[in-house]
XYZ file of C-alpha atoms in Angstrom:
478
model
C -14.072 37.444 4.289
C -16.546 37.046 7.143
C -16.463 34.112 9.539
C -19.824 32.917 8.182
C -18.328 32.498 4.715
C -15.390 30.412 5.895
C -17.348 27.138 6.491
C -18.984 27.443 3.090
C -15.596 27.999 1.476
C -14.149 24.985 3.322
C -17.022 22.806 2.110
C -16.523 23.995 -1.451
C -12.793 23.230 -1.293
C -13.451 19.770 0.188
C -16.026 19.104 -2.523
C -13.602 20.208 -5.236
C -10.847 17.927 -3.930
C -13.306 15.043 -3.557
C -14.567 15.495 -7.108
C -11.021 15.537 -8.441
C -10.095 12.357 -6.544
C -13.295 10.579 -7.560
C -12.783 11.529 -11.207
C -9.292 10.096 -11.034
C -10.700 6.865 -9.619
C -13.426 6.843 -12.277
C -10.713 6.987 -14.919
C -9.139 3.933 -13.325
C -12.452 2.083 -13.509
C -12.802 3.055 -17.169
C -9.307 1.731 -17.858
C -10.208 -1.478 -16.015
C -13.218 -1.939 -18.294
C -11.448 -1.011 -21.530
C -8.383 -3.201 -20.856
C -10.330 -5.946 -19.014
C -7.822 -5.637 -16.172
C -9.322 -5.671 -12.623
C -6.083 -4.417 -11.047
C -7.004 -0.838 -12.051
C -10.278 -1.223 -10.126
C -8.342 -2.525 -7.115
C -6.090 0.527 -7.280
C -9.131 2.828 -7.334
C -10.646 1.119 -4.297
C -7.394 1.413 -2.372
C -7.140 5.084 -3.274
C -10.619 5.626 -1.790
C -9.251 5.239 1.740
C -7.904 8.789 1.566
C -11.392 10.026 0.638
C -13.070 8.472 3.641
C -12.369 11.204 6.239
C -13.685 13.910 3.896
C -16.944 12.223 2.911
C -20.045 14.228 3.784
C -23.518 14.782 2.298
C -22.318 17.901 0.489
C -19.314 16.117 -0.992
C -21.420 13.164 -2.111
C -23.915 15.543 -3.674
C -21.125 17.260 -5.610
C -19.815 13.890 -6.751
C -23.291 12.845 -7.886
C -23.765 16.077 -9.825
C -20.467 15.578 -11.631
C -21.094 11.962 -12.545
C -24.819 11.485 -13.113
C -27.544 13.213 -15.031
C -30.246 15.061 -13.118
C -32.826 12.387 -13.994
C -30.567 9.430 -13.118
C -32.550 6.691 -11.364
C -29.500 5.272 -9.587
C -28.521 8.714 -8.294
C -32.012 9.342 -6.955
C -32.086 5.975 -5.178
C -28.704 6.426 -3.485
C -29.356 10.080 -2.600
C -32.573 9.078 -0.835
C -30.480 7.343 1.849
C -28.326 10.396 2.516
C -29.198 13.331 4.733
C -31.977 15.656 3.679
C -29.761 18.748 4.000
C -27.528 17.757 1.102
C -26.035 20.727 -0.704
C -27.068 20.896 -4.336
C -23.894 22.419 -5.762
C -23.829 23.958 -9.217
C -21.728 21.461 -11.154
C -21.997 21.209 -14.897
C -23.334 17.834 -16.017
C -21.653 16.755 -19.226
C -23.098 14.496 -21.837
C -20.577 11.788 -20.983
C -21.961 11.571 -17.473
C -25.278 10.310 -18.829
C -23.698 7.037 -19.966
C -22.229 5.904 -16.676
C -20.577 2.508 -16.361
C -22.106 0.097 -13.823
C -18.740 0.040 -12.055
C -18.930 3.812 -11.549
C -22.490 3.574 -10.236
C -21.563 0.896 -7.712
C -18.447 2.872 -6.771
C -20.592 5.887 -5.899
C -22.830 3.597 -3.842
C -19.708 2.256 -2.131
C -18.635 5.786 -1.154
C -22.114 6.398 0.218
C -21.865 3.186 2.252
C -18.580 4.367 3.755
C -20.185 7.651 4.817
C -23.241 5.929 6.339
C -21.029 3.458 8.193
C -18.780 6.139 9.660
C -21.770 8.302 10.636
C -23.508 5.361 12.426
C -26.544 5.493 10.131
C -27.186 1.780 10.522
C -30.748 1.644 9.185
C -30.028 3.627 6.010
C -26.753 1.822 5.480
C -28.429 -1.574 5.755
C -31.087 -0.598 3.218
C -28.525 0.853 0.773
C -26.245 -2.190 1.112
C -29.207 -4.476 0.369
C -30.087 -2.506 -2.768
C -26.469 -2.559 -3.968
C -26.199 -6.317 -3.428
C -29.403 -6.882 -5.412
C -28.039 -4.669 -8.194
C -24.607 -6.300 -8.521
C -26.156 -9.768 -8.557
C -27.862 -8.847 -11.825
C -24.463 -8.137 -13.423
C -21.735 -10.515 -14.555
C -18.661 -8.333 -15.100
C -15.154 -9.324 -13.997
C -14.171 -5.678 -13.506
C -16.937 -5.519 -10.894
C -15.380 -8.289 -8.767
C -13.305 -6.092 -6.374
C -16.279 -3.779 -5.779
C -18.653 -6.719 -5.261
C -16.406 -8.090 -2.530
C -16.402 -4.727 -0.721
C -20.173 -4.336 -1.036
C -20.769 -7.803 0.446
C -18.432 -6.974 3.328
C -20.442 -3.905 4.340
C -23.675 -5.777 3.657
C -22.662 -8.285 6.320
C -21.251 -5.566 8.584
C -24.489 -3.577 8.723
C -26.528 -6.724 9.402
C -24.129 -7.737 12.174
C -24.479 -4.310 13.801
C -28.275 -4.674 13.579
C -28.185 -8.184 15.085
C -29.624 -9.775 11.933
C -26.779 -12.040 10.859
C -28.821 -15.251 10.745
C -31.288 -14.003 8.129
C -28.630 -13.192 5.504
C -26.952 -16.617 5.602
C -28.998 -18.145 2.724
C -28.276 -15.120 0.532
C -24.554 -15.331 1.258
C -24.527 -19.042 0.437
C -26.293 -18.439 -2.883
C -23.894 -15.596 -3.731
C -20.916 -17.804 -2.862
C -22.104 -20.515 -5.249
C -22.610 -17.932 -7.987
C -19.160 -16.430 -7.435
C -17.606 -19.900 -7.633
C -19.341 -20.656 -10.937
C -18.230 -17.302 -12.362
C -14.637 -17.757 -11.119
C -14.995 -14.498 -9.189
C -12.094 -15.119 -6.822
C -12.269 -11.790 -4.978
C -15.938 -12.179 -4.072
C -15.554 -15.903 -3.488
C -12.820 -15.378 -0.879
C -14.756 -12.579 0.805
C -18.025 -14.554 0.972
C -16.304 -17.670 2.303
C -14.800 -15.644 5.153
C -18.131 -13.926 5.848
C -19.907 -17.286 6.026
C -17.298 -18.706 8.392
C -17.621 -15.610 10.566
C -21.403 -16.028 10.489
C -21.246 -19.659 11.580
C -18.679 -19.068 14.323
C -20.684 -16.107 15.636
C -23.472 -18.560 16.486
C -21.012 -21.322 17.558
C -22.016 -23.503 14.595
C -18.642 -25.183 14.343
C -19.877 -28.325 12.550
C -21.530 -26.288 9.779
C -18.387 -24.183 9.405
C -16.248 -27.313 9.124
C -18.570 -28.767 6.460
C -18.368 -25.508 4.495
C -14.563 -25.650 4.590
C -14.492 -29.283 3.497
C -16.869 -28.675 0.554
C -15.286 -25.460 -0.743
C -11.896 -24.395 -2.049
C -10.337 -21.111 -1.012
C -8.923 -19.231 -4.051
C -5.142 -19.439 -4.275
C -4.884 -15.945 -5.783
C -6.795 -14.246 -2.971
C -5.134 -11.280 -1.270
C -3.165 -11.559 1.944
C -5.917 -9.899 3.987
C -8.525 -12.479 2.991
C -6.036 -15.326 3.343
C -5.147 -14.178 6.857
C -8.835 -14.121 7.849
C -9.404 -17.552 6.322
C -6.487 -19.116 8.205
C -7.673 -17.470 11.434
C -11.134 -19.013 11.080
C -9.573 -22.382 10.228
C -7.454 -22.116 13.371
C -10.523 -21.447 15.505
C -12.441 -24.359 13.998
C -9.591 -26.835 14.485
C -8.924 -25.608 18.014
C -12.530 -26.335 18.953
C -12.171 -29.782 17.351
C -9.061 -30.522 19.512
C -6.715 -30.550 16.513
C -4.244 -28.212 18.177
C -1.245 -28.894 15.925
C -3.131 -28.015 12.728
C -4.777 -25.084 14.483
C -1.432 -23.627 15.550
C -0.058 -24.039 12.021
C -3.014 -22.161 10.512
C -2.781 -19.390 13.097
C 0.918 -18.929 12.340
C -0.003 -18.590 8.668
C -2.602 -15.955 9.595
C -0.026 -13.983 11.600
C 2.490 -14.154 8.748
C -0.003 -13.032 6.082
C -1.660 -10.269 8.149
C -0.637 -6.671 7.301
C 1.955 -5.266 9.673
C 0.490 -1.834 10.408
C -1.500 -0.099 13.112
C -4.777 -0.576 11.230
C -4.579 -4.350 11.630
C -3.663 -4.231 15.335
C -7.081 -5.549 16.392
C -6.845 -8.555 14.088
C -3.278 -9.319 15.167
C -4.297 -9.159 18.815
C -7.161 -11.608 18.246
C -4.913 -14.032 16.343
C -2.103 -13.877 18.897
C -4.510 -14.465 21.806
C -5.842 -17.617 20.197
C -2.385 -18.733 19.042
C -0.963 -18.433 22.569
C -3.704 -20.601 24.069
C -3.438 -23.185 21.282
C 0.352 -23.326 21.647
C -0.056 -23.912 25.375
C -2.523 -26.708 24.630
C 0.081 -28.360 22.397
C 2.457 -28.462 25.373
C 4.745 -25.647 24.199
C 5.456 -22.298 25.853
C 5.218 -19.136 23.679
C 8.285 -16.945 23.353
C 8.422 -14.014 25.752
C 9.144 -11.604 22.906
C 5.546 -11.974 21.709
C 4.271 -10.266 24.853
C 6.694 -7.323 24.448
C 5.476 -6.102 21.068
C 4.063 -2.545 21.407
C 0.625 -3.192 19.865
C 0.215 -6.479 21.796
C 1.644 -5.660 25.219
C -1.493 -4.335 26.936
C -3.920 -6.743 25.254
C -1.873 -9.833 26.200
C -1.419 -9.098 29.916
C -4.048 -11.705 31.009
C -2.563 -14.265 28.620
C 0.927 -13.613 30.002
C -0.333 -14.526 33.475
C -1.924 -17.702 32.102
C 1.323 -18.590 30.332
C 3.362 -18.077 33.488
C 0.990 -20.298 35.463
C 1.170 -23.061 32.860
C 4.964 -22.802 32.556
C 5.584 -23.423 36.268
C 2.537 -25.657 36.819
C 1.017 -23.329 39.444
C -2.629 -24.364 39.628
C -3.495 -21.715 42.260
C -2.188 -18.864 40.081
C -3.998 -20.328 37.104
C -7.327 -20.353 38.958
C -6.797 -16.819 40.292
C -5.971 -15.441 36.824
C -8.960 -17.207 35.324
C -11.307 -15.728 37.926
C -9.799 -12.238 37.603
C -9.996 -11.982 33.793
C -13.009 -14.160 33.109
C -14.837 -11.273 31.411
C -11.934 -10.621 29.039
C -11.659 -14.297 28.131
C -15.376 -14.539 27.396
C -15.262 -11.485 25.129
C -12.241 -12.953 23.300
C -14.076 -16.312 23.017
C -11.108 -18.167 24.492
C -12.666 -19.076 27.854
C -13.582 -22.677 26.953
C -10.107 -23.274 25.515
C -8.464 -21.872 28.656
C -10.527 -24.253 30.776
C -8.868 -27.102 28.896
C -5.490 -25.800 30.075
C -6.154 -26.939 33.653
C -4.995 -30.434 32.768
C -1.860 -29.002 31.130
C -1.093 -27.043 34.294
C -1.377 -30.212 36.337
C 0.814 -32.167 33.896
C 3.455 -29.421 34.004
C 3.361 -29.493 37.792
C 3.816 -33.272 37.772
C 6.750 -32.930 35.357
C 8.395 -30.323 37.599
C 7.897 -32.582 40.632
C 9.304 -35.561 38.724
C 12.432 -33.591 37.841
C 12.870 -32.225 41.364
C 12.248 -35.436 43.329
C 13.486 -38.928 42.612
C 10.912 -40.258 45.091
C 7.879 -38.452 46.576
C 4.717 -39.564 48.322
C 1.328 -39.159 46.665
C 0.184 -37.112 49.660
C 2.883 -34.514 48.978
C 1.957 -34.518 45.288
C -1.652 -33.843 46.265
C -0.614 -30.909 48.469
C 1.706 -29.356 45.871
C -0.869 -29.569 43.080
C -3.808 -28.482 45.290
C -5.803 -31.629 44.453
C -8.793 -32.944 46.368
C -7.472 -36.353 47.480
C -4.571 -38.781 47.163
C -6.666 -40.972 44.870
C -7.007 -38.094 42.407
C -3.254 -37.564 42.578
C -2.638 -41.265 41.876
C -4.993 -41.267 38.879
C -3.468 -38.086 37.432
C 0.096 -39.339 37.905
C -0.839 -42.662 36.324
C -2.314 -40.906 33.287
C 0.800 -38.729 32.991
C 2.965 -41.880 32.987
C 0.758 -43.525 30.351
C 0.836 -40.394 28.133
C 4.621 -40.243 28.340
C 4.691 -36.930 30.213
C 6.986 -38.364 32.910
C 9.076 -41.500 33.197
C 8.208 -42.891 36.610
C 6.484 -45.728 38.460
C 3.836 -45.734 41.189
C 4.040 -47.899 44.305
C 0.394 -48.282 45.231
C 1.009 -50.136 48.495
C 3.438 -47.635 49.985
C 1.834 -44.640 48.233
C 4.742 -42.948 46.485
C 5.974 -42.085 43.006
C 9.527 -42.955 41.953
C 11.121 -41.226 38.953
C 13.454 -43.036 36.564
C 16.714 -41.693 35.213
C 16.320 -39.204 32.379
C 17.332 -40.721 29.002
C 19.599 -38.966 26.521
C 17.333 -36.888 24.270
C 19.743 -37.304 21.350
C 19.116 -41.035 21.406
C 15.456 -40.398 20.577
C 13.759 -39.118 17.416
C 12.990 -35.636 18.860
C 15.922 -33.831 17.127
C 14.885 -35.389 13.807
C 11.279 -34.257 14.308
C 12.413 -30.722 15.146
C 14.513 -30.466 11.977
C 11.643 -31.921 9.947
C 9.245 -29.247 11.237
C 11.693 -26.454 10.404
C 12.343 -27.773 6.886
C 8.595 -28.153 6.234
C 7.998 -24.572 7.377
C 10.707 -23.197 5.050
C 9.397 -25.221 2.102
C 5.863 -23.918 2.689
C 7.131 -20.325 2.711
C 8.971 -20.952 -0.567
C 5.906 -22.510 -2.210
C 3.645 -19.651 -1.079
C 6.139 -17.089 -2.397
C 6.248 -18.781 -5.799
C 2.445 -18.904 -5.967
C 2.235 -15.204 -5.073
C 4.324 -14.153 -8.079
C 2.347 -12.058 -10.547
C 3.203 -10.828 -14.024
C 1.836 -7.781 -15.891
C -0.971 -8.391 -18.314
C 0.946 -6.572 -21.075
C 3.763 -9.079 -20.887
C 1.335 -11.951 -21.325
C -0.222 -10.176 -24.305
C 3.224 -9.639 -25.852
C 4.091 -13.286 -25.324
C 0.824 -14.354 -26.916
C 1.447 -12.001 -29.848
C 4.973 -13.350 -30.277
C 3.693 -16.919 -30.216
C 1.070 -16.049 -32.848
C 3.714 -14.455 -35.107
C 5.968 -17.469 -34.745
C 3.114 -19.823 -35.549
C 2.239 -17.789 -38.644
C 5.886 -17.801 -39.778
C 6.048 -21.549 -39.253
C 2.940 -22.056 -41.388
C 4.335 -19.807 -44.133
C 7.642 -21.669 -44.069
C 5.784 -24.951 -44.313
C 3.796 -23.749 -47.311
C 6.989 -22.563 -49.037
C 8.648 -25.903 -48.375
C 5.660 -27.775 -49.795
C 5.683 -25.536 -52.895
C 9.388 -26.199 -53.433
C 8.795 -29.906 -53.004
C 6.036 -29.791 -55.620
C 8.379 -27.983 -58.053
C 11.054 -30.606 -57.482
C 8.584 -33.422 -58.098
C 7.466 -31.744 -61.359
C 11.058 -31.414 -62.523
C 11.795 -35.036 -61.687
C 8.730 -36.120 -63.610
C 9.777 -34.295 -66.706
C 13.286 -35.811 -66.402
């Protein structure tokens, strides 16, 4: 075999494998339609990840030839967005391929979207995604729900890459209302996350908060969508100064996120925000977080910020902020880190209060790198009022005197700590119970058993009534 024939042979082999895999997925879609069970469609979509590296114009052409008739309108529309040098392979078109399910048509469009996205064909991908969204909105099929969610994701992704996110917001809102009315939980969860991402991209925090308050996130949504939803909730509440609720939502996002290399980017983004929010609550993150392999390099600037906050070193905090200002702006945590300056000062005051029973305000000003003694007096006074330190200020002589530290076990702090741990364990238990799923066949068998029992009960009742009538007739004759 010549070297010129080898590429053609490789393409033919790739096309044959692709056709076999797609046909297997098509069978899953057909089973999903015949049994009215969307989980087969979900399995087909998950299996498509192995197809993604091998997608090419020639493979897509072979897939189209095996699925659609030559005069198929849908095939012609999708093929118009692919490259002009598509191979027209000789694949026999069967009669069954002329009656293609809508799910199969959208699935082929989904594969084409994956190819256009990976090949950076933004313009064609945007146009194809728009056509697919218009097509699926004309359908109302529950077996289409997993595919609809994926199509909307890439619809938003192509518009974001083109810088046209604002113009699709009304369409996403209308689709979200439609999905809610149809009880399309997959698409509903996806669209809610896309809308929150859209609002936060333009810093429209108030609109995002109103959307959250007026909508309900589906309880049966997958872990990936739930993790994204909790991450966006954490960002919204962090901006609104509700740091405790924000940290709780971010911990939920970390727990629900997939633990694999593919989700490393999402886990890095969540951990960056969670570290800053935890610092804003007055707590110090565990050092083990910064030692995880997929987080170590990304969290180096945040480790420096944490070290500065832990020891109350305002100079190190300012130096780290100036050194990594570009990274913080890209991560969209810069404004939250600016709020940490007051926490650094409060930590410094606490360290001084523990180290000195009596210290002048001038020395406090020098240690905290403040502008004047008056600023030091105001800051120390606010720390005393907020309960950060237990001390008094002598304004006339200009010093701060610390009081004796009380026994922590005489306060309610141990009770609050145990309450937080118990609440966390109960929430994990409740989420685990809600995540339990049962096969559809078992529910059908239970329903069939209940129907048989009901029929037997009715028959037994009729027999009893007949016997009672016979007894009454006998008694009458007696």
